[in-house]
Amino acid sequence: MLALMQQRPLALPHVFHRAEQYFGHKTLVTAEAAGESTMSIADWAQRVRRLASVLDTLDVSADGRVGTFCWNTARHLELYMAAPCTGRVLHTLNIRLFPEQLTYIVNHAADEVVFVDRSLLPVLWPLVDKLETVRHFVVIDDGADAEVPDDPRVHDYEELLAAATPFTGTFTIEDENTAAAMCYTSGTTGNPKGVVYSHRSAVLHSLISLVADGIALSERDVVLPVVPMFHANAWGLPYGCLLAGSDMVFPGPNMTPQAIAALLEKHRVTVTGGVPTIWMGMLPLLPDLDLSALRLILCGGSAVPKALSEDYRKAIGVPMLHAWGMTETSPIATISGLRSHHAGASEADLADARSRQGYATPLVDLRLVDPSTGEIQPWDDVASGEIQAAGPWIAAEYFRGEGEGAQFTEDGWLRTGDVATVDRYGSVRLVDRTKDLIKSGGEWIGSVELENEIMAHPKVAEAAVIAIPHPKWVERPMACVVVKAGETLTAEEVIAHLEPRVAKWWLPDAVEFIDEVPKTSVGKFSKKTLREKFGGYQVQNP
Amino acid sequence: MLALMQQRPLALPHVFHRAEQYFGHKTLVTAEAAGESTMSIADWAQRVRRLASVLDTLDVSADGRVGTFCWNTARHLELYMAAPCTGRVLHTLNIRLFPEQLTYIVNHAADEVVFVDRSLLPVLWPLVDKLETVRHFVVIDDGADAEVPDDPRVHDYEELLAAATPFTGTFTIEDENTAAAMCYTSGTTGNPKGVVYSHRSAVLHSLISLVADGIALSERDVVLPVVPMFHANAWGLPYGCLLAGSDMVFPGPNMTPQAIAALLEKHRVTVTGGVPTIWMGMLPLLPDLDLSALRLILCGGSAVPKALSEDYRKAIGVPMLHAWGMTETSPIATISGLRSHHAGASEADLADARSRQGYATPLVDLRLVDPSTGEIQPWDDVASGEIQAAGPWIAAEYFRGEGEGAQFTEDGWLRTGDVATVDRYGSVRLVDRTKDLIKSGGEWIGSVELENEIMAHPKVAEAAVIAIPHPKWVERPMACVVVKAGETLTAEEVIAHLEPRVAKWWLPDAVEFIDEVPKTSVGKFSKKTLREKFGGYQVQNP
């Protein structure tokens, strides 16, 4: 029998109106070229109401895609809300993509308008004639001196807002499965694929960022998302903060460790999040910083080196909190943290626990599947397999049917492409990407595990491990190591460091020193680039 | 356009399987007549799987109502999960109802089976011939010596479980709007009315009990629900704890302050919740207790006297956390707590803030409506009105269409019957029930506000304020006061205490001393009983 509860959709208008009604006095700070700008949520909400009218004035279709090509700013957050609350689809564009990928994505999504930060115009405007569906470019003047083209398609954001009549009613989305936002994967093979988020998935994912055993966003928090709003919803922090009523600080275009560090200190930020690279860059600055307000550093995008997390814990008392997911998972699927069974554990064991990807959040289901046999693997922390994921904020398919079959199982689960073990308490530990696994003599070697051990060496800044061909074992591991500035290190020292830490047959057959690990557009290690670089490598003593 | 997220229902099987998979090592303790029993979640889950088969064996319909007449126990929690996970509807019966009400409710819901604690058999069994739809009575032996009738309809819970083949698959509920549970209101007028909860509402409400600005249930918590599982889902704590992975302690039949206090201390309980009466009773015991593990006392059901909360804060450092709601709201609609704007406030102001009913939780919408004119009232903490509520866990109607219209607005909001003011930050402060408001000379006097001020007197244990007829002003307030044991108090002292605290025209025209405030079956003040008692009261000097 059916229940008799109210049929209220889980939709972003609730988040908007709640923020406006309860948190109007809270603030949004944005760092810009000309200095900081501060806006109250009340003023922000009025601007969202104006922006809703602007989208009508620009004649954006009822479910038209609204592209954004922006840094992390309060104005980007206006777009995050105005587009979905009016039934349109927010389409965040990754500013670091190659021009061909960007063009492909805009055309594939059929963006009707693109909102672009003035400082990013020089990246976008050269592509203008290839963007087939875009009728308007709205320039958000962030104080950069980039020339604004004299073109009828180009508008000024503030002029449009000033001329608009604010929407005065309550935003309404009838069907919670309506598309709210979309984002393309940064897949290194094939064309980028579009993930389309629903109002329901956005609201549920936001709720999860409030739960105690997780990010635990609170009204008392001040949150600085380093993770870009142009990719994977900035890990859900923008909507989560609006739901919780947290203050927010947006770093704008200056993403240097120095600039981020200054903002963290000045605004007494309590929660921040970003990929490991930014935290590596900030490490040398810690002794001179007062980060006593900071309670949580969320870290993800790639595996967090345990040594980095420990360096932070020792320097400021706050280790990294590891989260795992991907564009297809909205993105948070698991989150680390300590549980009751860790009570009394040694610091070393606690560091191990924190370096794991952690536990599926409520509403997410995970299973471990052997990529060869398709058999479900036990959670004994020994057996490894691909993680498959299911849940209300996990993709069921890609936009316009791209890549069907390959990434989704017949029973509707997402193949994440990540290989892991899971312990008896359900904590995930990534060992590799399916495509990065090294198969040596019929057995797998986890490149991520090897990297973590190498990065625990005090003289190592970064390390990536790839497979190189081997006449007898088919594949063997090669370590590509970045030495910290001012330090020296030999291949022998790397191997000696690994010997007590991994099985003998896991020891790399080669150690190469490189200047930096190449990164993808979202800051992940690009092993594809390394594999190309070392494509013809021959093992010395096979 | 529709999004492309997985269509995974929000349903209790997720909560069950998550608890089984992640939290099998966590424990459930139940206090029974013969001592404590401890069960792991893993064992509990196996028993739920057996119980699922038992419901089939008993031939309970696919969506049949499964009545429970039980104390707070781990076995009651088995029923909380097995009934809804198999598509049946858990129907918790209030053990404190009058026999006629109980009979009415069982027949109205058409319960097919009732699970009853042996200690409660003497209450239920005398009604057996009037319970028209019940085919089975399953006795849960809690060690009481009540005689078990020799009747073919009577079964033993443990015998049925032992004989059952555990269900081995994954529980599945296709439609998240399927009924999961029901509970009847304890309305003091008319017949009790059935509220039917969905899987969706139960899961969302459980999630809300995990958010940081609220109860913030965590895997590290040990939770003792004093609030009965036989009414309003024990405020959502049982499902919330299973979702979070908290340990639980169930008090069983012995609900004395002494017994509860001993359990809180022994099991280092971190979170507990119950109506004010239980905390009043425990107050004298605090000096001899070690409650250092306790972090949160959830309090609701009726307005929490500020003085009581302050007594706890001073004695053990933990004030009450006030929550507000009702059967129709699953039940939590608002929750109190301190926000960033309280930083630096005085202890007196903090106590005021905590004594408010607090902020709507995420996903709940509230509005304040003048009961006479129907006009929306501003949130200025001055204007008062009835609170109306909307949200995915708020009732849309009652079972079998009882009481339509009167309790729901045309646009689908619940009329809560509670009158409140709301401050600019959205914090609710109850002033009265619509039906308890005192209309004196055309103006309203809030009886709850008056009661709170009277209960702040150090010699007052409890106080209830009702309207008495007046020849000139139509109605005037009368205070019914319970003096603390061993103390003496006069009407003049009560009035003198109130004079600096309330407007002059709010001062009661009469003060009567009574032995205790009569309570409803769920522990709320029964002002109906007081009004009957003082029905012919004449004001002395009108």
Short mmCIF file of C-alpha atoms in Angstrom, two decimals, chain B residues 159-344:
data_model
loop_
_atom_site.label_atom_id
_atom_site.label_comp_id
_atom_site.label_asym_id
_atom_site.label_seq_id
_atom_site.Cartn_x
_atom_site.Cartn_y
_atom_site.Cartn_z
CA GLU B 159 10.20 -20.59 18.77
CA LEU B 160 9.01 -19.09 15.50
CA LEU B 161 12.45 -17.59 14.82
CA ALA B 162 14.22 -20.86 15.62
CA ALA B 163 11.98 -22.75 13.22
CA ALA B 164 12.32 -20.22 10.39
CA THR B 165 14.66 -20.42 7.41
CA PRO B 166 16.49 -17.10 7.19
CA PHE B 167 15.81 -15.05 4.07
CA THR B 168 19.12 -15.02 2.22
CA GLY B 169 18.75 -12.46 -0.53
CA THR B 170 18.59 -8.69 -0.76
CA PHE B 171 15.37 -7.10 0.43
CA THR B 172 13.81 -5.01 -2.31
CA ILE B 173 11.20 -2.27 -2.28
CA GLU B 174 10.55 -1.02 -5.81
CA ASP B 175 8.53 2.11 -5.04
CA GLU B 176 9.94 4.37 -2.34
CA ASN B 177 6.44 5.70 -1.66
CA THR B 178 5.38 2.29 -0.39
CA ALA B 179 4.07 2.36 3.17
CA ALA B 180 6.75 1.32 5.67
CA ALA B 181 5.19 2.13 9.01
CA MET B 182 2.22 3.73 10.65
CA CYS B 183 1.38 5.33 13.94
CA TYR B 184 -1.82 6.83 15.31
CA THR B 185 -1.95 10.31 16.76
CA SER B 186 -2.78 10.70 20.40
CA GLY B 187 -5.25 13.45 19.56
CA THR B 188 -7.33 14.43 22.57
CA THR B 189 -10.39 15.14 20.43
CA GLY B 190 -12.13 12.70 18.11
CA ASN B 191 -10.81 9.30 17.13
CA PRO B 192 -7.07 8.67 16.82
CA LYS B 193 -5.90 9.23 13.26
CA GLY B 194 -3.40 7.04 11.40
CA VAL B 195 -0.24 8.53 9.91
CA VAL B 196 1.33 6.32 7.24
CA TYR B 197 5.08 6.73 6.70
CA SER B 198 6.79 5.77 3.47
CA HIS B 199 10.16 4.15 2.91
CA ARG B 200 11.22 7.45 1.39
CA SER B 201 10.15 9.48 4.41
CA ALA B 202 11.78 7.04 6.82
CA VAL B 203 15.12 7.13 4.99
CA LEU B 204 15.18 10.91 4.58
CA HIS B 205 14.21 11.45 8.21
CA SER B 206 16.97 9.05 9.25
CA LEU B 207 19.52 10.95 7.18
CA ILE B 208 18.50 14.15 8.92
CA SER B 209 19.34 12.63 12.29
CA LEU B 210 22.94 12.35 11.04
CA VAL B 211 23.50 15.99 10.05
CA ALA B 212 25.99 18.01 12.04
CA ASP B 213 23.63 20.84 13.04
CA GLY B 214 21.24 18.45 14.70
CA ILE B 215 21.55 15.13 16.47
CA ALA B 216 24.67 14.32 14.43
CA LEU B 217 24.46 10.57 15.01
CA SER B 218 27.83 8.96 14.41
CA GLU B 219 29.29 5.48 14.31
CA ARG B 220 31.08 6.39 17.53
CA ASP B 221 27.85 7.12 19.41
CA VAL B 222 26.13 4.95 21.98
CA VAL B 223 22.45 5.87 21.89
CA LEU B 224 19.77 5.18 24.48
CA PRO B 225 16.26 6.09 23.33
CA VAL B 226 14.06 6.72 26.35
CA VAL B 227 11.38 8.01 24.02
CA PRO B 228 9.24 4.96 23.33
CA MET B 229 9.53 2.98 20.13
CA PHE B 230 5.76 2.53 20.34
CA HIS B 231 5.17 6.16 19.45
CA ALA B 232 6.35 8.40 16.57
CA ASN B 233 9.22 6.09 15.66
CA ALA B 234 11.09 6.93 18.86
CA TRP B 235 11.88 10.27 17.17
CA GLY B 236 13.59 8.41 14.34
CA LEU B 237 16.48 7.27 16.55
CA PRO B 238 16.24 3.52 15.77
CA TYR B 239 16.53 3.90 11.98
CA GLY B 240 18.99 6.77 12.37
CA CYS B 241 21.29 4.67 14.56
CA LEU B 242 21.21 1.77 12.11
CA LEU B 243 22.11 4.15 9.27
CA ALA B 244 24.95 5.74 11.26
CA GLY B 245 26.15 2.50 12.84
CA SER B 246 25.76 3.71 16.43
CA ASP B 247 25.62 1.23 19.29
CA MET B 248 22.24 1.23 21.00
CA VAL B 249 21.05 0.61 24.55
CA PHE B 250 17.37 -0.24 25.07
CA PRO B 251 15.84 0.31 28.50
CA GLY B 252 13.15 -2.38 28.22
CA PRO B 253 10.22 -2.27 30.66
CA ASN B 254 11.91 -0.48 33.55
CA MET B 255 11.55 3.18 32.67
CA THR B 256 12.24 4.63 36.11
CA PRO B 257 14.76 7.48 36.29
CA GLN B 258 16.95 5.23 38.46
CA ALA B 259 17.07 2.47 35.85
CA ILE B 260 17.69 4.85 32.96
CA ALA B 261 20.41 6.65 34.89
CA ALA B 262 22.18 3.38 35.67
CA LEU B 263 22.19 2.42 31.98
CA LEU B 264 23.46 5.85 30.88
CA GLU B 265 26.36 5.55 33.27
CA LYS B 266 27.23 1.90 32.76
CA HIS B 267 27.23 1.93 28.96
CA ARG B 268 28.83 5.35 28.62
CA VAL B 269 25.88 6.51 26.55
CA THR B 270 26.66 9.53 24.37
CA VAL B 271 23.18 10.41 23.07
CA THR B 272 19.82 9.99 24.74
CA GLY B 273 16.37 11.40 24.18
CA GLY B 274 13.03 11.60 25.97
CA VAL B 275 10.23 13.84 27.23
CA PRO B 276 10.97 16.39 29.98
CA THR B 277 9.28 14.28 32.67
CA ILE B 278 12.02 11.66 32.64
CA TRP B 279 14.75 14.30 32.97
CA MET B 280 12.91 15.99 35.82
CA GLY B 281 12.85 12.67 37.61
CA MET B 282 16.55 12.08 37.03
CA LEU B 283 17.67 15.52 38.17
CA PRO B 284 18.12 14.59 41.86
CA LEU B 285 20.31 11.63 40.83
CA LEU B 286 22.86 13.65 38.86
CA PRO B 287 25.33 14.38 41.66
CA ASP B 288 26.01 10.66 42.09
CA LEU B 289 26.31 9.80 38.40
CA ASP B 290 29.28 9.70 36.04
CA LEU B 291 27.72 10.88 32.78
CA SER B 292 30.99 12.14 31.33
CA ALA B 293 30.42 10.29 28.04
CA LEU B 294 27.10 12.01 27.41
CA ARG B 295 27.22 14.65 24.68
CA LEU B 296 23.55 15.20 23.86
CA ILE B 297 20.17 14.99 25.61
CA LEU B 298 17.43 15.29 23.04
CA CYS B 299 14.24 16.58 24.55
CA GLY B 300 10.80 17.11 23.10
CA GLY B 301 7.19 16.03 23.31
CA SER B 302 6.40 19.16 25.23
CA ALA B 303 8.21 22.44 25.74
CA VAL B 304 11.39 21.95 27.73
CA PRO B 305 11.47 24.15 30.84
CA LYS B 306 14.49 26.41 30.50
CA ALA B 307 15.27 25.90 34.18
CA LEU B 308 15.48 22.13 33.70
CA SER B 309 17.91 22.48 30.82
CA GLU B 310 20.02 24.91 32.82
CA ASP B 311 20.02 22.56 35.82
CA TYR B 312 21.50 19.85 33.59
CA ARG B 313 24.03 22.21 32.05
CA LYS B 314 25.22 23.26 35.48
CA ALA B 315 25.27 19.71 36.89
CA ILE B 316 26.83 17.75 34.02
CA GLY B 317 27.75 20.33 31.36
CA VAL B 318 25.13 19.08 28.90
CA PRO B 319 22.00 21.17 28.38
CA MET B 320 18.92 19.76 26.67
CA LEU B 321 18.74 19.92 22.88
CA HIS B 322 15.18 20.80 22.05
CA ALA B 323 13.44 19.18 19.08
CA TRP B 324 9.89 19.81 17.95
CA GLY B 325 7.46 17.84 15.86
CA MET B 326 4.56 15.43 16.09
CA THR B 327 3.36 12.10 14.80
CA GLU B 328 2.40 13.81 11.54
CA THR B 329 5.99 15.06 11.05
CA SER B 330 7.78 11.69 11.46
CA PRO B 331 8.35 13.40 14.04
CA ILE B 332 11.26 15.84 13.82
CA ALA B 333 10.52 19.15 12.11
CA THR B 334 12.75 21.58 13.99
CA ILE B 335 15.80 21.24 16.15
CA SER B 336 17.42 23.77 18.40
CA GLY B 337 21.10 24.44 18.96
CA LEU B 338 23.50 27.34 18.85
CA ARG B 339 24.48 29.09 15.66
CA SER B 340 27.31 31.38 14.67
CA HIS B 341 25.31 34.49 15.62
CA HIS B 342 25.23 33.28 19.23
CA ALA B 343 29.00 33.62 19.54
CA GLY B 344 29.81 35.73 22.58
#
